[in-house]
Amino acid sequence: MNKTYEMSTQPAENPQVSTGMKALLLVLGIILIATTLRAPITSVGPLVETIRLDTGMSHTLAGLLTTFPLLAFAVVSPIAPKLARRWGMEKTLFSGVAAVTLGIALRFVPSVAALFAGTILLGLGIAVSNVLLPSLIKRDFPLRVGVMTGIYSVSMNIFAAIASGVSLPVSNHLASGWRGSLLIWGILSLIALFVWLPQLRYRHRTGEVRISSKSSIWRSKLAWQVTIVMGLQSFVFYSIVSWLPEILTDRGMSGSTAGWMLSLMQFFSVPVTFFVPILAGRFQNQRGLVVGTFLCFVLGFVLLLSGWNAIVPVAVVLVGVGTGAAFGLVTMFFMLRTRRTEQAAELSGMAQSIGYLLAAVGPMLIGLVHDLTGSWTAAILVLLIVAIVYMLAGWGAGNNTYIEE
């Protein structure tokens, strides 16, 4: 029997080396994309007062600088899985990071309209990565979901914390001021684009997200509980990121110290975002973790209500642990409450769409409550109420069950 052999024109390569390098580049790409998910937004918080004074914005309008990205998350989140199905997950993620880069650049243009346009554009790009990264991890690291979720969460929160801490000092040392301080975070997204380039060669034949037009996920009580958890933890995080520096400066703290308090909050969230996903993956249910998160929120907010600056570091550490744990938990819920990769993407899209729409109310509502009452006490009480509802929804989402097909 005759056989015909084709001679490859490509050089032979060691399969183990090739596979190992591909995996290394994939992990590095995930880490770098994660660094772009919060830093462009958290860098705004310490600069809000400077931006307000420079542009003449009200507190309510300034709150839109963090509200608009959340609205962008809400709009794009349910669309992202469909884009991944059409273009491939790798190309869709690349496009998302490119949008973040362009949005950051646009914020540098000396115009209030450009500032808001760039903010919306980077929000659209971040939304794509927010939705697809958990699904990508479930697809490519099915046996290391907790560890990989922890790694990407830590990367995101480390740079979010750095952005909060250095934005104001950097703006004080740049001729371009706050605009230049916001621009430097485009360096991260440019590096992420470069490292992600090799992934554009790959596309899974059946691994892309399939969306059923008759999906029952929107009728699932469990899916809605996860969505509420997603929305309320984001409500708390983005409200604090937006207004904590000004809350503290109104109590006599310097702007630089207030910025570092926000940074301290996020630094303490870093180890939590690594260990909580691992613990969540090992526990039969996650209700105990939900209650622990709730207690951190309550204690932190009560200490902030005291108005005693000496205990502010303790308060922000507690809130940081709470926000870190809550984010790690809800990200794991996308994977623990679903059976398939595409279902995880659907849940992620739903939760982030409705959840971020709910979260978008946060910074604007907190700013509005302050404008109406003239103090931050009522605003912090709103956060306490949100924490209670978070715990109630989290109790259901933490139960060991799956969303039905």
Coordinates of C-alpha atoms in Angstrom, one line a residue, residues 123-356:
G123 CA -15.2 51.6 30.1
L124 CA -16.4 49.8 27.0
G125 CA -13.0 48.1 26.6
I126 CA -12.7 47.1 30.2
A127 CA -16.2 45.6 30.1
V128 CA -15.1 43.1 27.4
S129 CA -12.2 41.9 29.5
N130 CA -14.3 41.8 32.7
V131 CA -16.8 39.4 31.0
L132 CA -14.4 37.2 29.0
L133 CA -11.4 36.7 31.4
P134 CA -13.4 34.4 33.9
S135 CA -14.7 32.4 30.9
L136 CA -11.2 32.1 29.4
I137 CA -9.9 30.9 32.7
K138 CA -12.6 28.3 33.0
R139 CA -11.9 27.1 29.5
D140 CA -8.1 27.0 29.5
F141 CA -7.4 26.3 33.2
P142 CA -10.3 24.0 34.3
L143 CA -8.2 22.4 37.1
R144 CA -6.7 25.7 38.3
V145 CA -9.7 27.9 38.3
G146 CA -9.2 29.2 41.9
V147 CA -5.5 29.8 41.6
M148 CA -5.8 31.6 38.2
T149 CA -8.8 33.7 39.4
G150 CA -6.6 34.7 42.4
I151 CA -3.7 35.6 40.2
Y152 CA -5.7 37.8 37.9
S153 CA -7.6 39.4 40.8
V154 CA -4.3 40.2 42.6
S155 CA -2.8 41.7 39.5
M156 CA -5.9 43.9 39.0
N157 CA -6.0 45.0 42.6
I158 CA -2.3 45.7 43.0
F159 CA -2.3 48.2 40.1
A160 CA -5.6 49.6 41.2
A161 CA -4.0 50.4 44.6
I162 CA -0.9 51.8 43.0
A163 CA -3.0 54.0 40.8
S164 CA -4.9 55.4 43.8
G165 CA -1.7 56.1 45.7
V166 CA 0.4 57.8 43.1
S167 CA -2.1 59.7 41.0
L168 CA -2.1 62.8 43.0
P169 CA 1.6 63.0 43.7
V170 CA 2.4 62.3 40.1
S171 CA 0.0 65.0 39.0
N172 CA 1.8 67.5 41.3
H173 CA 5.1 66.8 39.5
L174 CA 3.9 66.9 35.9
A175 CA 3.5 70.0 33.8
S176 CA 0.3 68.4 32.4
G177 CA -1.1 68.0 35.8
W178 CA -4.0 65.6 36.4
R179 CA -4.4 64.8 32.6
G180 CA -0.8 63.6 32.5
S181 CA -1.3 61.5 35.6
L182 CA -4.3 59.8 34.0
L183 CA -2.4 59.2 30.8
I184 CA 0.5 57.2 32.3
W185 CA -1.8 54.2 32.8
G186 CA -1.9 53.8 29.0
I187 CA 1.6 52.3 29.4
L188 CA 0.1 49.2 31.0
S189 CA -2.5 48.7 28.2
L190 CA 0.1 49.1 25.5
I191 CA 2.3 46.4 27.1
A192 CA -0.7 44.2 27.4
L193 CA -1.5 44.6 23.7
F194 CA 2.0 43.6 22.8
V195 CA 2.1 40.5 25.0
W196 CA -1.3 39.4 23.8
L197 CA -0.4 39.5 20.1
P198 CA 0.7 35.8 20.0
Q199 CA -2.8 34.7 21.2
L200 CA -4.3 36.1 18.0
R201 CA -3.1 33.1 16.2
Y202 CA -5.2 30.8 18.3
R203 CA -9.0 30.1 18.1
H204 CA -10.7 27.2 19.7
R205 CA -13.0 25.4 17.2
T206 CA -15.7 24.8 19.8
G207 CA -14.4 26.7 22.7
E208 CA -15.9 30.1 21.9
V209 CA -18.9 31.2 23.7
R210 CA -22.2 29.9 22.3
I211 CA -25.3 31.9 23.2
S212 CA -28.7 30.4 23.2
S213 CA -31.5 32.7 22.2
K214 CA -33.7 30.8 24.6
S215 CA -31.3 30.8 27.5
S216 CA -33.0 30.2 30.8
I217 CA -30.3 32.0 32.7
W218 CA -32.3 35.2 32.9
R219 CA -35.1 33.3 34.6
S220 CA -32.9 31.7 37.2
K221 CA -33.3 32.9 40.8
L222 CA -29.7 31.9 41.5
A223 CA -28.4 33.9 38.5
W224 CA -30.2 36.9 39.9
Q225 CA -28.7 36.4 43.3
V226 CA -25.2 36.3 41.8
T227 CA -26.1 39.4 39.8
I228 CA -27.2 41.3 42.9
V229 CA -24.0 40.3 44.7
M230 CA -22.0 41.5 41.6
G231 CA -23.9 44.8 41.5
L232 CA -23.7 45.6 45.2
Q233 CA -20.1 44.8 45.7
S234 CA -19.3 47.0 42.8
F235 CA -21.6 49.7 44.2
V236 CA -19.5 49.7 47.4
F237 CA -16.2 49.6 45.7
Y238 CA -16.7 52.3 43.1
S239 CA -18.5 54.6 45.6
I240 CA -15.5 54.3 48.0
V241 CA -13.0 54.8 45.2
S242 CA -14.8 57.9 44.0
W243 CA -15.4 59.6 47.3
L244 CA -13.2 58.3 50.1
P245 CA -10.4 60.8 49.5
E246 CA -12.9 63.7 49.6
I247 CA -14.6 62.3 52.7
L248 CA -11.3 62.3 54.5
T249 CA -10.1 65.7 53.2
D250 CA -13.4 67.2 54.4
R251 CA -12.4 65.9 57.9
G252 CA -9.1 67.7 57.8
M253 CA -6.8 65.1 56.2
S254 CA -4.4 66.2 53.5
G255 CA -5.1 65.2 49.9
S256 CA -2.0 63.2 49.7
T257 CA -2.7 61.2 52.9
A258 CA -6.3 60.7 51.8
G259 CA -5.1 59.2 48.5
W260 CA -2.8 56.9 50.4
M261 CA -5.6 55.8 52.6
L262 CA -7.5 54.7 49.4
S263 CA -4.3 53.0 48.3
L264 CA -4.0 51.2 51.7
M265 CA -7.5 50.0 51.3
Q266 CA -6.7 48.4 48.0
F267 CA -3.4 47.0 49.0
F268 CA -5.0 45.1 51.8
S269 CA -7.6 43.7 49.3
V270 CA -4.7 42.2 47.3
P271 CA -3.9 39.1 49.4
V272 CA -7.6 38.5 50.0
T273 CA -8.4 38.5 46.3
F274 CA -5.8 35.7 45.9
F275 CA -6.8 33.4 48.8
V276 CA -10.6 33.8 48.8
P277 CA -11.1 32.3 45.3
I278 CA -8.9 29.3 46.4
L279 CA -10.9 28.9 49.6
A280 CA -14.2 29.3 47.7
G281 CA -13.2 26.5 45.4
R282 CA -12.5 24.2 48.3
F283 CA -15.6 24.9 50.4
Q284 CA -18.8 23.0 49.8
N285 CA -20.6 26.3 50.0
Q286 CA -19.5 29.9 50.3
R287 CA -22.0 31.3 52.8
G288 CA -19.4 31.6 55.6
L289 CA -17.2 33.7 53.3
V290 CA -20.2 35.9 52.4
V291 CA -21.0 36.6 56.1
G292 CA -17.3 37.4 56.8
T293 CA -17.3 39.9 53.9
F294 CA -20.4 41.5 55.3
L295 CA -18.9 41.9 58.7
C296 CA -15.9 43.6 57.3
F297 CA -18.1 46.1 55.4
V298 CA -20.2 46.9 58.5
L299 CA -17.3 47.4 60.9
G300 CA -15.4 49.5 58.3
F301 CA -18.4 51.8 57.7
V302 CA -19.2 52.1 61.4
L303 CA -15.6 53.2 62.1
L304 CA -15.8 55.7 59.2
L305 CA -19.0 57.1 60.7
S306 CA -17.2 57.8 64.0
G307 CA -15.3 60.7 62.4
W308 CA -12.1 59.9 64.3
N309 CA -9.2 60.2 61.9
A310 CA -6.9 58.1 64.1
I311 CA -8.9 54.9 63.3
V312 CA -9.3 55.6 59.6
P313 CA -6.5 53.2 58.7
V314 CA -8.4 50.4 60.5
A315 CA -11.6 51.3 58.7
V316 CA -10.1 51.4 55.3
V317 CA -8.3 48.1 55.9
L318 CA -11.6 46.4 56.8
V319 CA -13.4 47.9 53.8
G320 CA -10.4 46.8 51.6
V321 CA -10.6 43.2 52.9
G322 CA -14.4 43.3 52.3
T323 CA -14.2 44.6 48.7
G324 CA -11.3 42.1 47.9
A325 CA -13.2 39.1 49.3
A326 CA -16.5 40.2 47.6
F327 CA -14.9 40.5 44.2
G328 CA -13.1 37.2 44.5
L329 CA -16.3 35.5 45.6
V330 CA -18.5 36.8 42.8
T331 CA -15.9 36.0 40.2
M332 CA -15.8 32.4 41.5
F333 CA -19.6 32.3 41.5
F334 CA -19.5 32.7 37.7
M335 CA -17.6 29.4 37.5
L336 CA -18.9 27.5 40.6
R337 CA -22.6 28.1 39.8
T338 CA -22.3 26.9 36.2
R339 CA -21.4 23.7 34.4
R340 CA -20.1 24.9 31.0
T341 CA -17.7 27.5 29.8
E342 CA -20.4 29.2 27.6
Q343 CA -22.8 29.2 30.5
A344 CA -20.2 30.9 32.7
A345 CA -19.8 33.6 30.0
E346 CA -23.6 34.0 29.9
L347 CA -23.8 34.4 33.7
S348 CA -20.8 36.7 33.7
G349 CA -22.5 38.8 31.0
M350 CA -25.8 39.0 32.8
A351 CA -24.3 39.7 36.2
Q352 CA -22.0 42.4 34.9
S353 CA -24.6 44.0 32.7
I354 CA -27.3 44.4 35.4
G355 CA -24.8 44.4 38.2
Y356 CA -22.8 47.3 36.8

